[in-house]
Amino acid sequence: MYYQQYLDSARRVRELVVPLDDEVLDRLTPACPDWSVRDIVAHLSGAAASFGTESFAGVGTDPWTRDHVESRRGLALLEVLAEREECAPRLLSLPADSPGWLPVVHDALTHEADIRGAIGAPQLPADVLAAAFGLIERTLPRQLSRLGNVEIVVDGQPMQLGDGAPELVVDTRMFEFWRGWFGRRSPAQLRSWVRTGDAAAFAEALPVFRARDTDLIESA
């Protein structure tokens, strides 16, 4: 299931970027402002090569991502895309219940969303994100445990973390929560979702990467 989600994202990215001219490919992305669209494609291919070795050491660190981009500078776009496609079958060695699917799938989807935002394409289909969201849900009890009992309402559907009455209630859309989880929302935006409880503590605890300094507004 997760492998197919990864392949589907790779196919959509190819369809998005192949028609673009150099001006758009070299455009900096609002959600990932240090990188152009072309740089994100390079990272996705580099990540595929790294994940394909079954080594997740350094995942998400600056040196890990920087090497993906720098080592592919000067390569043609189609070469970079082809590398990703060649590496993808190695992911079949990951067991279906491997925690490795979380960075594999959500790194792919997050950067697909970054590209979509940069070029003005429609955002991810809701069913695509919903199918992968369970990987994030598994992490939340541990990630938010210091906040006590938590109720997270995503697209109107409540999720309880803890057995008692909620000390923290968060209410937002799945797309927003997911983007915030990956550091694509500011602390102010994260705090705005809190209906009850310590909003500042939630804004600090949720992002797995450092939250943005400024607000980012994206259509879902």
Tab-separated table of C-alpha atoms in Angstrom:
chain	number	residue	atom	x	y	z
A	1	MET	CA	0.000	0.000	0.000
A	2	TYR	CA	2.643	2.555	1.039
A	3	TYR	CA	4.880	1.619	-1.866
A	4	GLN	CA	2.056	2.358	-4.285
A	5	GLN	CA	1.430	5.691	-2.570
A	6	TYR	CA	5.091	6.530	-3.085
A	7	LEU	CA	4.984	5.540	-6.754
A	8	ASP	CA	1.803	7.527	-7.322
A	9	SER	CA	3.420	10.632	-5.845
A	10	ALA	CA	6.511	10.175	-8.012
A	11	ARG	CA	4.308	9.876	-11.091
A	12	ARG	CA	2.371	13.026	-10.191
A	13	VAL	CA	5.591	14.974	-9.617
A	14	ARG	CA	6.882	13.918	-13.028
A	15	GLU	CA	3.645	15.057	-14.649
A	16	LEU	CA	3.881	18.380	-12.817
A	17	VAL	CA	7.487	19.268	-13.568
A	18	VAL	CA	8.294	17.903	-17.032
A	19	PRO	CA	6.231	20.576	-18.834
A	20	LEU	CA	7.825	23.439	-16.864
A	21	ASP	CA	10.314	25.829	-18.414
A	22	ASP	CA	13.612	26.742	-16.759
A	23	GLU	CA	12.223	29.936	-15.261
A	24	VAL	CA	9.612	28.032	-13.272
A	25	LEU	CA	11.946	25.159	-12.404
A	26	ASP	CA	14.388	27.664	-10.915
A	27	ARG	CA	11.666	29.449	-8.936
A	28	LEU	CA	12.125	29.363	-5.157
A	29	THR	CA	9.314	27.562	-3.371
A	30	PRO	CA	7.357	29.455	-0.685
A	31	ALA	CA	7.093	26.391	1.570
A	32	CYS	CA	10.776	25.487	1.212
A	33	PRO	CA	12.380	28.870	0.489
A	34	ASP	CA	15.999	27.718	0.303
A	35	TRP	CA	15.178	25.441	-2.622
A	36	SER	CA	13.902	25.886	-6.144
A	37	VAL	CA	11.441	23.499	-7.742
A	38	ARG	CA	14.438	21.886	-9.466
A	39	ASP	CA	16.202	21.475	-6.101
A	40	ILE	CA	13.191	19.710	-4.624
A	41	VAL	CA	13.155	17.258	-7.520
A	42	ALA	CA	16.854	16.620	-6.876
A	43	HIS	CA	16.191	15.987	-3.200
A	44	LEU	CA	13.386	13.556	-3.999
A	45	SER	CA	15.719	11.564	-6.227
A	46	GLY	CA	18.483	11.701	-3.648
A	47	ALA	CA	16.100	10.535	-0.960
A	48	ALA	CA	15.019	7.618	-3.149
A	49	ALA	CA	18.670	6.627	-3.527
A	50	SER	CA	19.257	6.956	0.230
A	51	PHE	CA	16.109	5.091	1.242
A	52	GLY	CA	16.946	2.381	-1.260
A	53	THR	CA	20.051	1.488	0.716
A	54	GLU	CA	17.780	0.645	3.703
A	55	SER	CA	19.849	3.069	5.756
A	56	PHE	CA	17.867	5.855	7.385
A	57	ALA	CA	20.854	7.402	9.134
A	58	GLY	CA	20.744	11.175	8.934
A	59	VAL	CA	17.233	11.322	7.489
A	60	GLY	CA	15.990	14.890	7.356
A	61	THR	CA	19.231	16.486	8.537
A	62	ASP	CA	20.754	19.397	6.655
A	63	PRO	CA	23.811	17.442	5.440
A	64	TRP	CA	21.575	14.596	4.204
A	65	THR	CA	19.315	16.841	2.168
A	66	ARG	CA	22.095	19.200	1.047
A	67	ASP	CA	24.039	16.341	-0.502
A	68	HIS	CA	20.988	15.244	-2.492
A	69	VAL	CA	20.719	18.668	-4.057
A	70	GLU	CA	24.355	19.614	-4.525
A	71	SER	CA	25.411	16.281	-6.015
A	72	ARG	CA	22.768	16.579	-8.748
A	73	ARG	CA	23.419	20.137	-9.847
A	74	GLY	CA	23.975	20.330	-13.578
A	75	LEU	CA	22.044	17.132	-14.321
A	76	ALA	CA	19.147	17.341	-16.736
A	77	LEU	CA	15.700	17.155	-15.169
A	78	LEU	CA	14.862	13.920	-16.955
A	79	GLU	CA	18.070	12.324	-15.646
A	80	VAL	CA	17.140	13.222	-12.096
A	81	LEU	CA	13.601	11.911	-12.491
A	82	ALA	CA	14.905	8.693	-14.043
A	83	GLU	CA	17.203	8.118	-11.071
A	84	ARG	CA	14.262	8.274	-8.714
A	85	GLU	CA	12.298	5.799	-10.793
A	86	GLU	CA	15.249	3.410	-10.945
A	87	CYS	CA	15.744	3.517	-7.170
A	88	ALA	CA	12.089	3.162	-6.202
A	89	PRO	CA	11.818	-0.661	-6.518
A	90	ARG	CA	14.398	-1.050	-3.754
A	91	LEU	CA	11.750	0.202	-1.348
A	92	LEU	CA	9.924	-3.100	-1.785
A	93	SER	CA	12.397	-4.559	0.702
A	94	LEU	CA	10.801	-2.490	3.491
A	95	PRO	CA	8.286	-4.559	5.488
A	96	ALA	CA	4.733	-3.256	5.360
A	97	ASP	CA	4.864	-2.398	9.077
A	98	SER	CA	8.279	-0.724	8.947
A	99	PRO	CA	8.511	2.719	10.590
A	100	GLY	CA	10.620	3.646	7.579
A	101	TRP	CA	7.469	4.187	5.534
A	102	LEU	CA	6.742	7.342	7.513
A	103	PRO	CA	9.722	9.337	6.176
A	104	VAL	CA	9.514	7.650	2.767
A	105	VAL	CA	5.872	8.477	2.082
A	106	HIS	CA	5.547	11.787	3.879
A	107	ASP	CA	8.781	13.232	2.567
A	108	ALA	CA	7.493	12.458	-0.931
A	109	LEU	CA	4.037	13.909	-0.315
A	110	THR	CA	5.328	16.972	1.526
A	111	HIS	CA	7.660	17.947	-1.278
A	112	GLU	CA	4.997	17.205	-3.853
A	113	ALA	CA	2.812	19.703	-1.983
A	114	ASP	CA	5.718	22.189	-1.909
A	115	ILE	CA	6.040	21.936	-5.688
A	116	ARG	CA	2.303	22.292	-6.191
A	117	GLY	CA	2.264	25.456	-4.110
A	118	ALA	CA	5.216	26.931	-5.976
A	119	ILE	CA	3.769	26.444	-9.465
A	120	GLY	CA	0.142	27.175	-8.634
A	121	ALA	CA	-1.082	23.610	-9.191
A	122	PRO	CA	-4.051	22.214	-7.234
A	123	GLN	CA	-3.038	20.798	-3.892
A	124	LEU	CA	-2.934	17.113	-3.059
A	125	PRO	CA	-6.240	15.270	-3.462
A	126	ALA	CA	-7.848	14.757	-0.054
A	127	ASP	CA	-7.982	10.981	-0.436
A	128	VAL	CA	-4.222	10.819	-1.076
A	129	LEU	CA	-3.411	12.528	2.195
A	130	ALA	CA	-6.070	10.594	4.112
A	131	ALA	CA	-4.591	7.283	2.948
A	132	ALA	CA	-1.165	8.206	4.319
A	133	PHE	CA	-2.280	10.063	7.439
A	134	GLY	CA	-2.350	6.928	9.606
A	135	LEU	CA	1.446	6.883	9.596
A	136	ILE	CA	1.433	10.246	11.383
A	137	GLU	CA	-1.318	9.233	13.800
A	138	ARG	CA	0.923	6.473	15.132
A	139	THR	CA	3.507	9.031	16.251
A	140	LEU	CA	1.176	11.466	17.986
A	141	PRO	CA	0.642	9.738	21.382
A	142	ARG	CA	4.387	9.807	22.054
A	143	GLN	CA	4.982	13.146	20.364
A	144	LEU	CA	2.288	14.988	22.334
A	145	SER	CA	2.402	12.952	25.547
A	146	ARG	CA	3.776	15.819	27.645
A	147	LEU	CA	0.628	17.820	26.887
A	148	GLY	CA	-1.615	15.448	28.838
A	149	ASN	CA	-4.901	14.177	27.451
A	150	VAL	CA	-5.390	15.611	23.968
A	151	GLU	CA	-8.324	15.722	21.574
A	152	ILE	CA	-7.427	16.413	17.939
A	153	VAL	CA	-10.357	17.210	15.670
A	154	VAL	CA	-9.331	16.828	12.033
A	155	ASP	CA	-11.941	17.612	9.379
A	156	GLY	CA	-14.597	17.294	12.068
A	157	GLN	CA	-13.443	13.832	13.215
A	158	PRO	CA	-12.146	13.678	16.823
A	159	MET	CA	-9.131	11.615	17.833
A	160	GLN	CA	-8.429	11.036	21.527
A	161	LEU	CA	-4.926	10.755	22.958
A	162	GLY	CA	-5.186	9.657	26.574
A	163	ASP	CA	-8.036	8.286	28.662
A	164	GLY	CA	-9.291	11.288	30.585
A	165	ALA	CA	-11.036	14.524	29.764
A	166	PRO	CA	-8.941	16.481	27.265
A	167	GLU	CA	-6.656	19.153	28.637
A	168	LEU	CA	-5.870	20.285	25.104
A	169	VAL	CA	-8.312	20.473	22.183
A	170	VAL	CA	-7.059	21.136	18.657
A	171	ASP	CA	-9.418	21.699	15.722
A	172	THR	CA	-8.270	22.124	12.117
A	173	ARG	CA	-8.279	20.551	8.663
A	174	MET	CA	-6.191	17.487	7.874
A	175	PHE	CA	-4.177	19.368	5.273
A	176	GLU	CA	-3.342	22.129	7.764
A	177	PHE	CA	-2.425	19.696	10.545
A	178	TRP	CA	-0.197	17.716	8.200
A	179	ARG	CA	1.587	20.798	6.885
A	180	GLY	CA	2.082	22.016	10.436
A	181	TRP	CA	3.424	18.635	11.508
A	182	PHE	CA	6.101	18.946	8.792
A	183	GLY	CA	7.061	22.495	9.767
A	184	ARG	CA	5.169	24.257	6.984
A	185	ARG	CA	3.148	26.448	9.350
A	186	SER	CA	4.232	29.164	11.784
A	187	PRO	CA	3.843	28.949	15.567
A	188	ALA	CA	1.077	31.552	15.303
A	189	GLN	CA	-0.815	29.359	12.859
A	190	LEU	CA	-0.352	26.296	15.058
A	191	ARG	CA	-1.591	28.171	18.131
A	192	SER	CA	-4.696	29.300	16.247
A	193	TRP	CA	-5.968	25.716	16.061
A	194	VAL	CA	-6.063	25.287	19.858
A	195	ARG	CA	-9.552	25.650	21.329
A	196	THR	CA	-8.643	24.641	24.889
A	197	GLY	CA	-5.313	24.300	26.657
A	198	ASP	CA	-1.741	25.455	26.279
A	199	ALA	CA	-1.465	26.672	22.691
A	200	ALA	CA	2.207	27.604	22.985
A	201	ALA	CA	3.161	24.140	24.228
A	202	PHE	CA	1.267	22.540	21.359
A	203	ALA	CA	2.969	24.793	18.803
A	204	GLU	CA	6.313	23.721	20.191
A	205	ALA	CA	5.518	19.998	20.389
A	206	LEU	CA	3.855	19.295	17.038
A	207	PRO	CA	6.378	20.098	14.268
A	208	VAL	CA	8.902	17.392	13.502
A	209	PHE	CA	10.929	20.055	11.696
A	210	ARG	CA	11.295	23.608	12.970
A	211	ALA	CA	8.173	25.665	12.342
A	212	ARG	CA	8.365	28.533	9.907
A	213	ASP	CA	8.980	32.026	11.212
A	214	THR	CA	6.209	33.501	9.054
A	215	ASP	CA	2.703	32.364	8.163
A	216	LEU	CA	2.214	30.283	5.023
A	217	ILE	CA	-1.282	30.258	3.523
A	218	GLU	CA	-2.010	27.493	1.004
A	219	SER	CA	-5.201	26.323	-0.594
A	220	ALA	CA	-6.047	22.689	0.108
